[in-house]
Tab-separated table of C-alpha atoms and ligand atoms in Angstrom:
chain	number	residue	atom	x	y	z
V	1	MET	CA	31.530	8.968	-61.303
V	2	SER	CA	31.625	5.532	-59.703
V	3	GLU	CA	28.608	3.375	-58.900
V	4	ALA	CA	29.195	4.324	-55.266
V	5	ASP	CA	28.937	8.030	-56.170
V	6	ILE	CA	25.669	7.448	-58.014
V	7	ASN	CA	24.231	5.345	-55.194
V	8	ALA	CA	25.193	7.951	-52.604
V	9	VAL	CA	23.068	10.548	-54.382
V	10	ILE	CA	20.173	8.116	-54.871
V	11	GLU	CA	20.214	7.320	-51.170
V	12	VAL	CA	19.658	11.022	-50.409
V	13	LEU	CA	16.823	11.213	-52.944
V	14	ARG	CA	15.103	8.409	-51.015
V	15	SER	CA	15.745	10.022	-47.615
V	16	ASP	CA	13.886	12.705	-45.658
V	17	PHE	CA	16.248	15.541	-46.660
V	18	LEU	CA	17.231	17.032	-49.997
V	19	THR	CA	19.081	19.914	-48.386
V	20	GLN	CA	20.362	20.880	-44.939
V	21	GLY	CA	20.142	17.303	-43.703
V	22	PRO	CA	22.885	15.125	-42.204
V	23	LYS	CA	25.099	14.895	-45.312
V	24	VAL	CA	26.207	18.545	-45.291
V	25	PRO	CA	27.829	18.458	-41.825
V	26	ALA	CA	29.239	14.986	-42.568
V	27	PHE	CA	30.933	16.289	-45.729
V	28	GLU	CA	32.200	19.382	-43.912
V	29	GLN	CA	33.659	17.168	-41.203
V	30	ALA	CA	35.289	14.835	-43.734
V	31	VAL	CA	37.003	17.632	-45.669
V	32	ALA	CA	38.048	19.583	-42.560
V	33	SER	CA	39.544	16.535	-40.884
V	34	TYR	CA	41.310	15.466	-44.102
V	35	ALA	CA	42.904	18.916	-44.370
V	36	GLY	CA	43.560	19.334	-40.670
V	37	ALA	CA	41.397	22.433	-40.170
V	38	SER	CA	38.862	22.727	-37.339
V	39	TYR	CA	35.843	23.863	-39.379
V	40	GLY	CA	34.496	23.461	-42.903
V	41	VAL	CA	31.643	25.573	-44.270
V	42	ALA	CA	30.140	23.967	-47.371
V	43	VAL	CA	28.605	26.275	-49.971
V	44	ASN	CA	27.256	26.139	-53.521
V	45	SER	CA	30.570	27.188	-55.180
V	46	ALA	CA	34.121	28.287	-54.461
V	47	THR	CA	33.029	31.709	-55.716
V	48	SER	CA	30.537	31.846	-52.818
V	49	ALA	CA	33.188	30.514	-50.431
V	50	LEU	CA	35.554	33.337	-51.447
V	51	HIS	CA	32.748	35.853	-50.923
V	52	ILE	CA	31.800	34.644	-47.429
V	53	ALA	CA	35.504	34.457	-46.561
V	54	CYS	CA	35.942	38.137	-47.484
V	55	ARG	CA	32.781	39.084	-45.574
V	56	ALA	CA	33.838	37.126	-42.483
V	57	LEU	CA	37.178	38.953	-42.471
V	58	GLY	CA	35.332	42.268	-42.552
V	59	VAL	CA	36.308	43.243	-46.112
V	60	GLY	CA	34.189	46.204	-47.195
V	61	PRO	CA	34.186	49.610	-48.864
V	62	GLY	CA	37.496	51.416	-48.418
V	63	ASP	CA	39.464	48.156	-48.151
V	64	ALA	CA	41.847	46.678	-50.693
V	65	VAL	CA	42.277	42.996	-51.598
V	66	TRP	CA	45.243	41.736	-53.625
V	67	THR	CA	45.420	38.535	-55.604
V	68	SER	CA	47.298	36.926	-58.484
V	69	PRO	CA	46.475	37.941	-62.064
V	70	ASN	CA	47.009	34.315	-63.141
V	71	THR	CA	43.725	32.946	-61.843
V	72	PHE	CA	40.058	32.533	-62.581
V	73	VAL	CA	38.139	35.803	-62.254
V	74	ALA	CA	36.368	34.619	-59.075
V	75	SER	CA	39.542	35.129	-56.992
V	76	ALA	CA	39.289	38.866	-57.693
V	77	ASN	CA	35.525	39.306	-57.999
V	78	CYS	CA	34.978	38.353	-54.345
V	79	ALA	CA	36.629	41.638	-53.331
V	80	LEU	CA	34.306	43.615	-55.600
V	81	TYR	CA	31.203	41.813	-54.277
V	82	SER	CA	32.283	42.961	-50.821
V	83	GLY	CA	32.604	46.587	-51.958
V	84	ALA	CA	36.406	46.605	-51.746
V	85	GLU	CA	39.005	47.498	-54.355
V	86	VAL	CA	41.097	44.815	-56.000
V	87	ASP	CA	44.699	44.870	-57.156
V	88	PHE	CA	47.125	42.312	-58.613
V	89	VAL	CA	50.608	41.122	-57.714
V	90	ASP	CA	52.661	39.795	-60.639
V	91	ILE	CA	53.614	36.127	-60.817
V	92	ASP	CA	56.813	34.174	-60.357
V	93	PRO	CA	57.980	33.049	-63.838
V	94	ARG	CA	58.856	29.584	-62.569
V	95	THR	CA	55.844	28.610	-60.435
V	96	TYR	CA	53.240	30.879	-62.106
V	97	ASN	CA	52.047	31.653	-58.563
V	98	MET	CA	52.021	35.116	-57.002
V	99	SER	CA	55.645	36.283	-56.670
V	100	VAL	CA	56.671	36.783	-53.063
V	101	ASP	CA	59.320	39.317	-54.123
V	102	ARG	CA	56.771	41.397	-56.044
V	103	LEU	CA	54.388	41.131	-53.072
V	104	ALA	CA	57.065	42.367	-50.655
V	105	GLU	CA	57.904	45.324	-52.932
V	106	LYS	CA	54.282	46.275	-53.416
V	107	LEU	CA	53.622	46.077	-49.665
V	108	GLU	CA	56.560	48.372	-48.966
V	109	GLN	CA	55.140	50.924	-51.406
V	110	ALA	CA	51.642	50.519	-49.948
V	111	LYS	CA	52.933	51.058	-46.441
V	112	ALA	CA	54.397	54.412	-47.500
V	113	THR	CA	50.977	55.538	-48.767
V	114	ASN	CA	49.018	53.895	-45.950
V	115	SER	CA	47.256	51.546	-48.380
V	116	VAL	CA	48.258	48.083	-47.184
V	117	PRO	CA	45.533	45.601	-48.262
V	118	LYS	CA	43.153	44.082	-45.749
V	119	VAL	CA	43.386	40.668	-47.390
V	120	VAL	CA	45.784	38.944	-49.798
V	121	ILE	CA	44.460	35.940	-51.754
V	122	PRO	CA	47.292	33.703	-52.991
V	123	VAL	CA	46.104	31.117	-55.527
V	124	HIS	CA	47.739	27.684	-55.606
V	125	PHE	CA	47.939	27.663	-59.394
V	126	ALA	CA	47.521	24.251	-61.048
V	127	GLY	CA	47.543	22.777	-57.537
V	128	GLN	CA	51.111	23.787	-56.675
V	129	PRO	CA	51.184	25.494	-53.264
V	130	CYS	CA	52.368	29.089	-52.997
V	131	ASP	CA	55.276	29.938	-50.712
V	132	MET	CA	52.886	30.247	-47.774
V	133	ALA	CA	55.522	30.530	-45.047
V	134	ALA	CA	56.952	33.645	-46.744
V	135	ILE	CA	53.524	35.158	-47.439
V	136	HIS	CA	52.496	34.468	-43.856
V	137	ALA	CA	55.650	36.200	-42.578
V	138	LEU	CA	54.744	39.260	-44.685
V	139	SER	CA	51.209	39.201	-43.264
V	140	GLN	CA	52.666	39.441	-39.754
V	141	GLN	CA	55.004	42.233	-40.767
V	142	TYR	CA	52.416	44.362	-42.602
V	143	GLY	CA	49.188	43.330	-40.882
V	144	PHE	CA	46.939	41.744	-43.484
V	145	GLN	CA	44.834	38.577	-43.520
V	146	ILE	CA	45.246	35.659	-45.928
V	147	ILE	CA	42.626	33.662	-47.827
V	148	GLU	CA	44.163	30.758	-49.765
V	149	ASP	CA	42.338	30.098	-53.018
V	150	ALA	CA	43.026	26.365	-53.122
V	151	SER	CA	40.409	25.660	-55.800
V	152	HIS	CA	43.073	23.658	-57.695
V	153	ALA	CA	44.802	22.143	-54.724
V	154	ILE	CA	42.699	19.786	-52.587
V	155	GLY	CA	44.751	16.656	-51.986
V	156	GLY	CA	48.021	18.584	-52.238
V	157	ARG	CA	50.501	19.255	-49.451
V	158	TYR	CA	52.799	22.052	-48.362
V	159	LYS	CA	55.843	21.361	-46.176
V	160	GLY	CA	54.366	17.950	-45.411
V	161	GLU	CA	50.953	19.194	-44.280
V	162	PRO	CA	47.695	19.038	-46.237
V	163	ILE	CA	46.657	22.186	-48.083
V	164	GLY	CA	43.665	23.506	-46.173
V	165	SER	CA	45.226	23.176	-42.728
V	166	CYS	CA	45.086	26.994	-42.465
V	167	ARG	CA	48.439	27.018	-40.670
V	168	TYR	CA	49.484	30.027	-42.772
V	169	SER	CA	46.091	31.605	-43.455
V	170	ALA	CA	42.790	32.642	-41.878
V	171	ILE	CA	40.692	30.744	-44.409
V	172	THR	CA	41.290	28.254	-47.258
V	173	VAL	CA	38.816	27.745	-50.099
V	174	PHE	CA	38.256	24.595	-52.197
V	175	SER	CA	36.167	24.222	-55.375
V	176	PHE	CA	34.146	21.140	-56.283
V	177	HIS	CA	33.255	22.206	-59.818
V	178	PRO	CA	33.400	19.170	-62.180
V	179	VAL	CA	36.705	20.284	-63.752
V	180	LYS	CA	38.406	20.272	-60.330
V	181	ILE	CA	39.921	17.378	-58.413
V	182	ILE	CA	36.779	16.106	-56.688
V	183	THR	CA	33.286	17.295	-57.528
V	184	THR	CA	29.830	17.895	-56.087
V	185	GLY	CA	28.427	19.141	-59.441
V	186	GLU	CA	28.690	22.719	-58.252
V	187	GLY	CA	30.106	23.399	-54.814
V	188	GLY	CA	32.851	24.764	-52.653
V	189	MET	CA	34.033	24.907	-49.075
V	190	ALA	CA	35.724	27.444	-46.820
V	191	LEU	CA	37.974	25.969	-44.127
V	192	THR	CA	39.207	27.728	-41.015
V	193	SER	CA	40.448	26.932	-37.553
V	194	ASP	CA	38.953	30.111	-36.053
V	195	PRO	CA	35.510	29.491	-34.482
V	196	VAL	CA	34.451	33.136	-34.860
V	197	LEU	CA	35.225	33.158	-38.608
V	198	ALA	CA	33.467	29.804	-38.998
V	199	GLU	CA	30.330	31.124	-37.295
V	200	ARG	CA	30.303	34.273	-39.460
V	201	MET	CA	30.687	32.234	-42.638
V	202	VAL	CA	27.792	29.977	-41.569
V	203	GLN	CA	25.643	33.114	-41.187
V	204	PHE	CA	26.680	34.673	-44.512
V	205	ARG	CA	25.974	31.371	-46.268
V	206	SER	CA	22.337	31.615	-45.189
V	207	HIS	CA	20.957	35.177	-45.320
V	208	GLY	CA	22.851	36.455	-42.265
V	209	ILE	CA	20.521	34.383	-40.081
V	210	THR	CA	21.442	32.726	-36.798
V	211	SER	CA	19.443	30.384	-34.591
V	212	LYS	CA	22.017	30.405	-31.790
V	213	PRO	CA	20.416	31.989	-28.689
V	214	GLU	CA	23.751	33.471	-27.563
V	215	LEU	CA	24.059	35.444	-30.806
V	216	MET	CA	20.475	36.737	-30.844
V	217	HIS	CA	19.537	40.255	-29.835
V	218	PRO	CA	17.390	40.629	-26.675
V	219	ARG	CA	13.641	40.651	-27.381
V	220	PRO	CA	10.546	40.552	-25.099
V	221	VAL	CA	10.282	37.060	-23.570
V	222	ASP	CA	6.680	36.566	-24.697
V	223	GLU	CA	7.654	36.892	-28.364
V	224	ILE	CA	8.782	33.875	-30.399
V	225	TRP	CA	12.274	34.276	-31.892
V	226	ASN	CA	13.394	30.918	-33.250
V	227	TYR	CA	15.866	32.710	-35.544
V	228	GLN	CA	17.116	36.214	-36.176
V	229	GLN	CA	18.651	37.898	-39.175
V	230	ILE	CA	21.575	39.772	-37.685
V	231	ASP	CA	23.480	40.651	-40.879
V	232	LEU	CA	22.923	40.628	-44.653
V	233	GLY	CA	23.928	37.299	-46.176
V	234	ASN	CA	23.056	35.214	-49.228
V	235	ASN	CA	21.592	31.827	-49.992
V	236	TYR	CA	24.853	30.024	-50.733
V	237	ARG	CA	23.894	26.678	-49.184
V	238	MET	CA	25.064	23.311	-50.463
V	239	THR	CA	22.441	20.545	-50.744
V	240	ASP	CA	22.502	17.078	-49.151
V	241	MET	CA	22.594	15.571	-52.643
V	242	GLN	CA	25.794	17.456	-53.420
V	243	SER	CA	27.325	16.677	-50.032
V	244	ALA	CA	26.608	12.955	-50.431
V	245	LEU	CA	28.411	13.035	-53.781
V	246	GLY	CA	31.295	14.949	-52.217
V	247	LEU	CA	31.579	12.467	-49.334
V	248	SER	CA	31.711	9.602	-51.800
V	249	GLN	CA	34.333	11.382	-53.942
V	250	MET	CA	36.495	12.085	-50.868
V	251	VAL	CA	37.097	8.338	-50.577
V	252	ARG	CA	39.014	8.453	-53.877
V	253	LEU	CA	40.698	11.861	-53.472
V	254	ASP	CA	44.198	10.516	-52.784
V	255	GLU	CA	43.889	8.031	-55.631
V	256	PHE	CA	42.815	10.805	-58.050
V	257	VAL	CA	45.845	12.918	-57.119
V	258	THR	CA	48.243	9.957	-57.351
V	259	VAL	CA	46.991	9.152	-60.840
V	260	ARG	CA	47.338	12.808	-61.851
V	261	HIS	CA	50.979	12.734	-60.705
V	262	ALA	CA	51.649	9.585	-62.735
V	263	ILE	CA	50.171	11.304	-65.812
V	264	ALA	CA	52.314	14.405	-65.148
V	265	ALA	CA	55.470	12.309	-64.809
V	266	ARG	CA	54.730	10.651	-68.154
V	267	TYR	CA	54.155	14.031	-69.796
V	268	ASP	CA	57.458	15.315	-68.336
V	269	GLU	CA	59.242	12.421	-70.004
V	270	LEU	CA	57.397	12.506	-73.341
V	271	LEU	CA	57.752	16.274	-73.746
V	272	LYS	CA	61.501	16.378	-73.093
V	273	ALA	CA	62.399	16.336	-76.773
V	274	LEU	CA	59.923	19.068	-77.778
V	275	PRO	CA	60.454	22.870	-77.731
V	276	VAL	CA	58.254	23.471	-74.693
V	277	THR	CA	58.858	24.199	-71.011
V	278	THR	CA	57.226	21.674	-68.696
V	279	PRO	CA	55.916	22.658	-65.228
V	280	TRP	CA	58.501	23.169	-62.506
V	281	ARG	CA	57.626	21.562	-59.180
V	282	SER	CA	58.706	23.013	-55.873
V	283	PRO	CA	60.383	20.580	-53.452
V	284	ASP	CA	58.336	22.251	-50.649
V	285	GLY	CA	55.033	21.089	-52.039
V	286	TYR	CA	53.045	18.213	-53.407
V	287	SER	CA	50.691	19.560	-56.049
V	288	GLY	CA	47.014	18.698	-56.376
V	289	MET	CA	47.984	18.555	-60.079
V	290	HIS	CA	44.776	20.122	-61.330
V	291	LEU	CA	46.440	21.388	-64.519
V	292	TYR	CA	49.422	20.529	-66.685
V	293	VAL	CA	50.572	23.683	-68.474
V	294	ILE	CA	53.262	23.731	-71.155
V	295	ARG	CA	54.970	26.938	-72.266
V	296	LEU	CA	55.853	27.190	-75.930
V	297	LYS	CA	59.415	28.196	-76.760
V	298	LEU	CA	58.200	30.666	-79.345
V	299	ASP	CA	61.714	31.619	-80.474
V	300	GLU	CA	62.401	27.974	-81.399
V	301	ILE	CA	59.216	27.281	-83.333
V	302	HIS	CA	57.847	29.074	-86.357
V	303	ARG	CA	54.253	29.088	-85.228
V	304	THR	CA	52.253	31.399	-83.016
V	305	GLN	CA	50.636	30.275	-79.769
V	306	ARG	CA	47.277	30.671	-81.469
V	307	ASP	CA	48.363	28.441	-84.402
V	308	VAL	CA	49.397	25.706	-81.974
V	309	TYR	CA	46.258	26.047	-79.871
V	310	GLU	CA	43.963	25.894	-82.891
V	311	SER	CA	45.866	23.027	-84.469
V	312	LEU	CA	45.475	21.007	-81.263
V	313	ARG	CA	41.759	21.784	-81.074
V	314	GLU	CA	41.366	20.768	-84.722
V	315	GLN	CA	43.162	17.503	-83.969
V	316	GLY	CA	40.571	16.865	-81.240
V	317	VAL	CA	42.797	17.584	-78.243
V	318	GLY	CA	40.899	19.444	-75.502
V	319	VAL	CA	43.476	22.141	-74.812
V	320	ASN	CA	42.718	25.243	-72.795
V	321	LEU	CA	44.346	28.427	-71.553
V	322	HIS	CA	44.803	29.095	-67.834
V	323	TYR	CA	44.712	32.053	-67.511
V	324	ILE	CA	44.167	35.305	-69.311
V	325	PRO	CA	45.444	37.818	-66.700
V	326	VAL	CA	42.274	38.839	-64.843
V	327	TYR	CA	42.878	42.587	-65.241
V	328	ARG	CA	42.960	42.220	-69.056
V	329	GLN	CA	39.260	41.317	-68.974
V	330	PRO	CA	37.133	44.154	-70.388
V	331	TYR	CA	35.317	44.586	-67.065
V	332	TYR	CA	38.628	45.138	-65.283
V	333	GLU	CA	39.991	47.352	-68.051
V	334	ARG	CA	36.980	49.592	-67.454
V	335	MET	CA	38.236	49.965	-63.864
V	336	GLY	CA	41.466	51.426	-65.243
V	337	PHE	CA	43.819	48.427	-65.504
V	338	LYS	CA	46.004	48.476	-68.619
V	339	ALA	CA	47.887	45.891	-70.669
V	340	GLY	CA	51.450	45.628	-69.400
V	341	TYR	CA	50.510	45.929	-65.713
V	342	CYS	CA	51.935	42.516	-64.725
V	343	PRO	CA	54.607	41.701	-67.356
V	344	GLU	CA	55.424	38.178	-66.136
V	345	ALA	CA	51.756	37.154	-66.108
V	346	GLU	CA	51.350	38.540	-69.623
V	347	GLN	CA	54.483	36.865	-70.959
V	348	TYR	CA	53.279	33.586	-69.453
V	349	TYR	CA	49.803	34.054	-70.941
V	350	ARG	CA	51.309	34.489	-74.427
V	351	GLU	CA	53.118	31.130	-74.211
V	352	ALA	CA	50.931	28.860	-72.066
V	353	ILE	CA	48.701	25.991	-73.152
V	354	SER	CA	46.983	23.582	-70.744
V	355	ILE	CA	47.009	20.052	-72.113
V	356	PRO	CA	44.605	17.286	-71.029
V	357	MET	CA	44.979	16.258	-67.360
V	358	TYR	CA	42.344	14.062	-65.739
V	359	PRO	CA	42.439	10.663	-64.026
V	360	GLY	CA	40.818	8.851	-66.966
V	361	LEU	CA	43.600	9.866	-69.385
V	362	THR	CA	45.122	6.569	-70.530
V	363	THR	CA	48.730	6.048	-71.636
V	364	GLU	CA	47.453	5.526	-75.159
V	365	LEU	CA	45.515	8.814	-75.177
V	366	GLN	CA	48.551	10.568	-73.741
V	367	GLY	CA	50.612	9.243	-76.641
V	368	GLN	CA	48.059	10.721	-79.052
V	369	VAL	CA	48.246	14.072	-77.256
V	370	ILE	CA	52.032	14.099	-77.648
V	371	ASP	CA	51.812	13.213	-81.357
V	372	ALA	CA	49.303	16.028	-81.847
V	373	ILE	CA	51.575	18.506	-80.048
V	374	ASP	CA	54.535	17.400	-82.125
V	375	LYS	CA	52.508	17.993	-85.291
V	376	ALA	CA	51.130	21.333	-84.072
V	377	LEU	CA	54.603	22.684	-83.353
V	378	LYS	CA	55.868	22.008	-86.881
V	379	PRO	CA	55.504	24.799	-89.441
X	401	PLP	C1	37.283	27.167	-60.334
X	401	PLP	C2	37.914	28.279	-59.596
X	401	PLP	C3	37.188	29.164	-58.785
X	401	PLP	C4	35.704	29.169	-58.726
X	401	PLP	O1	35.171	27.939	-58.430
X	401	PLP	P1	33.605	27.672	-58.535
X	401	PLP	O2	33.398	26.521	-57.612
X	401	PLP	O3	33.333	27.341	-59.969
X	401	PLP	O4	32.893	28.901	-58.107
X	401	PLP	C5	37.884	30.105	-58.053
X	401	PLP	N1	39.214	30.208	-58.132
X	401	PLP	C6	39.942	29.395	-58.918
X	401	PLP	C7	41.416	29.547	-58.936
X	401	PLP	C8	39.313	28.425	-59.683
X	401	PLP	O5	40.029	27.647	-60.495
């Protein structure tokens, strides 16, 4: 948080609006124009953005939604909120994103049983863009819609264009949770270039209500109808306080991502001598660099992943694990998913550790992280 961030929120507290004032549309405009999409719909989380995106695309009972197992549970839960079924496409062992080959195979099988999904949700894991051109080509061939879960990827680029342009998707979702690249405390946004989808998402964000006369149902002219509820939505609105913070953070977005890349480059160098695999970066993309994940070469060290993880925590290094394959969660196991379903995602999960990655990470702290890793890897 900079002084400018803090002052931006204070200015709203002194203004006439706490919510639904001028800052929300200003923030939506700033993010949409940065990303090159026509519309931004700001909401109270990326989870809500994924839900309204599914609703706007007509996802409902009887439909299927596919996503990556290597993601936060919200990427899959949005299908369940909408009454649809969810399924998972295994990951590419190099990018840790949804594998396009596995997707193509699974679509071919689904076509034979008339069960092609309505929506596929690729997740730009760690900020690295998925192979969107290939996924988009499959969407044309098989007839599904795409929602990009770009919760990790604001500020990144794909084939030279900002992530969020929606060139290869119907809708792109960003998260502004504090662990992500820019923050509004809690918050998210759904971007699209389709005015009909944008309008539907605006309705679902606020109870399914519209105040646009052209969308209202005819009623006797002597009755007052300043708004109508025309569908069932939620209260997913973002406040002006959050939007003011987001607008202020947008000013430093490019700087945040540049610093993250410098940190990643230093890690690449410092980790060369250790028995770990560092993240591969596709020449097609520029990552938002939300996460830096190392994979332990377990056959070269005499320690388990858990030993290393716990040793690092004990040494005061804030390591994490992104992600437990979603379908291994007890809730998903109850739906019938079993261990072994996506072997690449599981193999990855058994070797991965996310090491500290945030703009305030100094060279000195990075050196300490490396020393701690070195120590943790030794028997
Ligand atoms: C953080 C995250 C979400 C959910 O974001 P919230 O804003 O916390 O709801 C969804 N998908 C992915 C991949 C995430 O990392």
